[in-house]
Amino acid sequence: ETVTALDFAPAMVARLVARAAEAGLSASIDAHIGDAAALPFPDNDVDAAVSNFGVIFCPEPAAALQELARITKPGGELMITAWTTVDKNGWTSLLASDYVDELGFTLAPRVMFHWFSAEELLAACEANGWIDVSIETRAGSGPPFPSWDKVAMALDAPASKEYLVDLRADQREAPRAYGWRRA
């Protein structure tokens, strides 16, 4: 069996390749850099498609859902993980209501929060080619970042970097500085 993986971030693909080599699984991993909204795979090619916090970061998540449906064989399965609301997820949930005064600018809307309920995700999947969809909602074990001193690594993660990419360099560092003042 082979697992085919795709990510838009070259660093994520490089990390997967390195970890597969360390585990002796290189022959079982086919890793690609690419766009989830334009998958480089043939129609009806895979038995199952998995997106672990991936589709949610696509500028057009509907296109990514359509592509996953296109490449999956009839009767195949889709498994995705998606966050619900910003107040339950990520370092941005730690921002105080006055953060604009401290940072000096506002942050763009968080692109990763497309579906705010299981019903919305269900409708999106069905509208984009999936049938017999079931949604399982799981509660986390608490906030992912209970305090700012736990945030430094998250600000360097690919998803945060993508979120902050349109800011000037000094603005990209502002959330980190803001957090250390709050810690």
GROMACS .gro file of C-alpha atoms in nm:
model
  183
    1GLU     CA    1   0.000   0.000   0.000
    2THR     CA    2   0.111   0.354  -0.075
    3VAL     CA    3   0.005   0.675   0.091
    4THR     CA    4   0.007   0.976  -0.138
    5ALA     CA    5   0.042   1.306   0.045
    6LEU     CA    6   0.014   1.664  -0.076
    7ASP     CA    7   0.071   1.999   0.094
    8PHE     CA    8   0.115   2.353  -0.035
    9ALA     CA    9   0.405   2.411   0.206
   10PRO     CA   10   0.738   2.269   0.087
   11ALA     CA   11   0.857   2.255   0.450
   12MET     CA   12   0.567   2.027   0.544
   13VAL     CA   13   0.641   1.792   0.254
   14ALA     CA   14   1.013   1.789   0.342
   15ARG     CA   15   0.927   1.706   0.704
   16LEU     CA   16   0.702   1.418   0.593
   17VAL     CA   17   0.973   1.278   0.367
   18ALA     CA   18   1.233   1.301   0.645
   19ARG     CA   19   1.005   1.138   0.904
   20ALA     CA   20   0.910   0.861   0.659
   21ALA     CA   21   1.281   0.792   0.600
   22GLU     CA   22   1.350   0.783   0.976
   23ALA     CA   23   1.069   0.530   1.017
   24GLY     CA   24   1.183   0.318   0.722
   25LEU     CA   25   0.864   0.400   0.528
   26SER     CA   26   1.005   0.593   0.232
   27ALA     CA   27   0.887   0.330  -0.017
   28SER     CA   28   0.529   0.367   0.110
   29ILE     CA   29   0.506   0.747   0.088
   30ASP     CA   30   0.455   0.944  -0.234
   31ALA     CA   31   0.480   1.312  -0.131
   32HIS     CA   32   0.392   1.613  -0.347
   33ILE     CA   33   0.387   1.990  -0.320
   34GLY     CA   34   0.062   2.116  -0.463
   35ASP     CA   35  -0.273   2.286  -0.442
   36ALA     CA   36  -0.570   2.103  -0.288
   37ALA     CA   37  -0.799   2.293  -0.526
   38ALA     CA   38  -0.617   2.147  -0.829
   39LEU     CA   39  -0.499   1.799  -0.733
   40PRO     CA   40  -0.247   1.645  -0.975
   41PHE     CA   41  -0.413   1.302  -0.965
   42PRO     CA   42  -0.647   1.119  -1.207
   43ASP     CA   43  -1.021   1.080  -1.155
   44ASN     CA   44  -1.131   0.787  -0.937
   45ASP     CA   45  -0.772   0.716  -0.835
   46VAL     CA   46  -0.781   0.666  -0.457
   47ASP     CA   47  -0.978   0.452  -0.214
   48ALA     CA   48  -0.995   0.721   0.053
   49ALA     CA   49  -0.904   1.086   0.087
   50VAL     CA   50  -0.797   1.247   0.413
   51SER     CA   51  -0.753   1.614   0.491
   52ASN     CA   52  -0.619   1.676   0.840
   53PHE     CA   53  -0.672   2.049   0.894
   54GLY     CA   54  -0.593   2.104   0.524
   55VAL     CA   55  -0.912   2.187   0.333
   56ILE     CA   56  -0.991   2.452   0.592
   57PHE     CA   57  -0.687   2.656   0.489
   58CYS     CA   58  -0.772   2.657   0.118
   59PRO     CA   59  -0.882   2.993  -0.019
   60GLU     CA   60  -1.163   2.803  -0.194
   61PRO     CA   61  -1.254   2.505   0.027
   62ALA     CA   62  -1.541   2.407  -0.205
   63ALA     CA   63  -1.291   2.351  -0.487
   64ALA     CA   64  -1.079   2.133  -0.259
   65LEU     CA   65  -1.383   1.926  -0.158
   66GLN     CA   66  -1.473   1.885  -0.528
   67GLU     CA   67  -1.119   1.774  -0.609
   68LEU     CA   68  -1.119   1.520  -0.327
   69ALA     CA   69  -1.450   1.384  -0.458
   70ARG     CA   70  -1.310   1.373  -0.814
   71ILE     CA   71  -1.003   1.166  -0.727
   72THR     CA   72  -1.183   0.924  -0.492
   73LYS     CA   73  -1.323   0.602  -0.635
   74PRO     CA   74  -1.700   0.548  -0.621
   75GLY     CA   75  -1.782   0.422  -0.272
   76GLY     CA   76  -1.459   0.569  -0.138
   77GLU     CA   77  -1.437   0.766   0.182
   78LEU     CA   78  -1.346   1.120   0.280
   79MET     CA   79  -1.218   1.201   0.627
   80ILE     CA   80  -1.148   1.560   0.718
   81THR     CA   81  -1.077   1.750   1.035
   82ALA     CA   82  -1.198   2.107   1.063
   83TRP     CA   83  -1.220   2.363   1.339
   84THR     CA   84  -1.551   2.524   1.419
   85THR     CA   85  -1.521   2.876   1.560
   86VAL     CA   86  -1.232   3.111   1.625
   87ASP     CA   87  -1.323   3.146   1.993
   88LYS     CA   88  -1.237   2.779   2.043
   89ASN     CA   89  -0.916   2.756   1.842
   90GLY     CA   90  -0.569   2.886   1.788
   91TRP     CA   91  -0.353   3.164   1.918
   92THR     CA   92  -0.593   3.430   1.790
   93SER     CA   93  -0.838   3.322   2.059
   94LEU     CA   94  -0.599   3.473   2.317
   95LEU     CA   95  -0.619   3.823   2.170
   96ALA     CA   96  -0.782   4.069   2.406
   97SER     CA   97  -1.056   4.291   2.266
   98ASP     CA   98  -0.810   4.583   2.275
   99TYR     CA   99  -0.540   4.410   2.069
  100VAL     CA  100  -0.578   4.666   1.786
  101ASP     CA  101  -0.463   4.939   2.023
  102GLU     CA  102  -0.158   4.736   2.121
  103LEU     CA  103  -0.068   4.601   1.775
  104GLY     CA  104  -0.159   4.914   1.584
  105PHE     CA  105  -0.345   4.722   1.311
  106THR     CA  106  -0.619   4.464   1.271
  107LEU     CA  107  -0.570   4.107   1.160
  108ALA     CA  108  -0.751   3.969   0.858
  109PRO     CA  109  -1.046   3.737   0.918
  110ARG     CA  110  -0.927   3.390   1.005
  111VAL     CA  111  -0.957   3.197   0.678
  112MET     CA  112  -0.971   2.858   0.843
  113PHE     CA  113  -1.317   2.897   0.994
  114HIS     CA  114  -1.547   2.821   0.700
  115TRP     CA  115  -1.806   2.606   0.874
  116PHE     CA  116  -1.948   2.702   1.210
  117SER     CA  117  -2.166   2.395   1.257
  118ALA     CA  118  -2.180   2.031   1.158
  119GLU     CA  119  -2.479   2.115   0.938
  120GLU     CA  120  -2.278   2.371   0.738
  121LEU     CA  121  -1.994   2.122   0.685
  122LEU     CA  122  -2.244   1.853   0.586
  123ALA     CA  123  -2.405   2.087   0.331
  124ALA     CA  124  -2.063   2.184   0.190
  125CYS     CA  125  -1.960   1.820   0.146
  126GLU     CA  126  -2.287   1.725  -0.023
  127ALA     CA  127  -2.282   2.033  -0.248
  128ASN     CA  128  -1.935   1.934  -0.366
  129GLY     CA  129  -1.989   1.575  -0.466
  130TRP     CA  130  -1.998   1.368  -0.147
  131ILE     CA  131  -2.295   1.142  -0.065
  132ASP     CA  132  -2.393   0.953   0.251
  133VAL     CA  133  -2.207   1.209   0.461
  134SER     CA  134  -2.191   1.179   0.836
  135ILE     CA  135  -2.028   1.429   1.068
  136GLU     CA  136  -1.875   1.344   1.402
  137THR     CA  137  -1.808   1.635   1.633
  138ARG     CA  138  -1.546   1.597   1.901
  139ALA     CA  139  -1.475   1.834   2.184
  140GLY     CA  140  -1.112   1.908   2.253
  141SER     CA  141  -0.946   1.877   2.589
  142GLY     CA  142  -0.947   2.251   2.641
  143PRO     CA  143  -0.804   2.553   2.464
  144PRO     CA  144  -0.504   2.465   2.247
  145PHE     CA  145  -0.318   2.759   2.396
  146PRO     CA  146  -0.412   2.820   2.758
  147SER     CA  147  -0.164   3.107   2.781
  148TRP     CA  148   0.060   3.317   2.561
  149ASP     CA  149   0.377   3.147   2.682
  150LYS     CA  150   0.262   2.837   2.487
  151VAL     CA  151   0.212   3.023   2.158
  152ALA     CA  152   0.565   3.084   2.022
  153MET     CA  153   0.583   2.761   1.819
  154ALA     CA  154   0.233   2.810   1.679
  155LEU     CA  155   0.328   3.148   1.534
  156ASP     CA  156   0.599   2.970   1.334
  157ALA     CA  157   0.369   2.694   1.208
  158PRO     CA  158   0.283   2.693   0.836
  159ALA     CA  159  -0.082   2.785   0.897
  160SER     CA  160   0.009   3.090   1.106
  161LYS     CA  161   0.275   3.196   0.859
  162GLU     CA  162   0.022   3.175   0.576
  163TYR     CA  163  -0.224   3.378   0.783
  164LEU     CA  164   0.037   3.646   0.859
  165VAL     CA  165   0.207   3.650   0.516
  166ASP     CA  166   0.038   3.971   0.397
  167LEU     CA  167   0.169   4.170   0.692
  168ARG     CA  168   0.491   4.370   0.692
  169ALA     CA  169   0.783   4.203   0.875
  170ASP     CA  170   0.742   4.425   1.183
  171GLN     CA  171   0.369   4.344   1.188
  172ARG     CA  172   0.438   3.969   1.165
  173GLU     CA  173   0.644   3.994   1.484
  174ALA     CA  174   0.383   4.206   1.664
  175PRO     CA  175   0.161   3.913   1.778
  176ARG     CA  176   0.465   3.742   1.931
  177ALA     CA  177   0.566   4.061   2.117
  178TYR     CA  178   0.206   4.119   2.219
  179GLY     CA  179   0.190   3.770   2.361
  180TRP     CA  180   0.509   3.801   2.560
  181ARG     CA  181   0.373   4.122   2.716
  182ARG     CA  182   0.059   3.930   2.814
  183ALA     CA  183   0.239   3.617   2.941
   0.00000   0.00000   0.00000
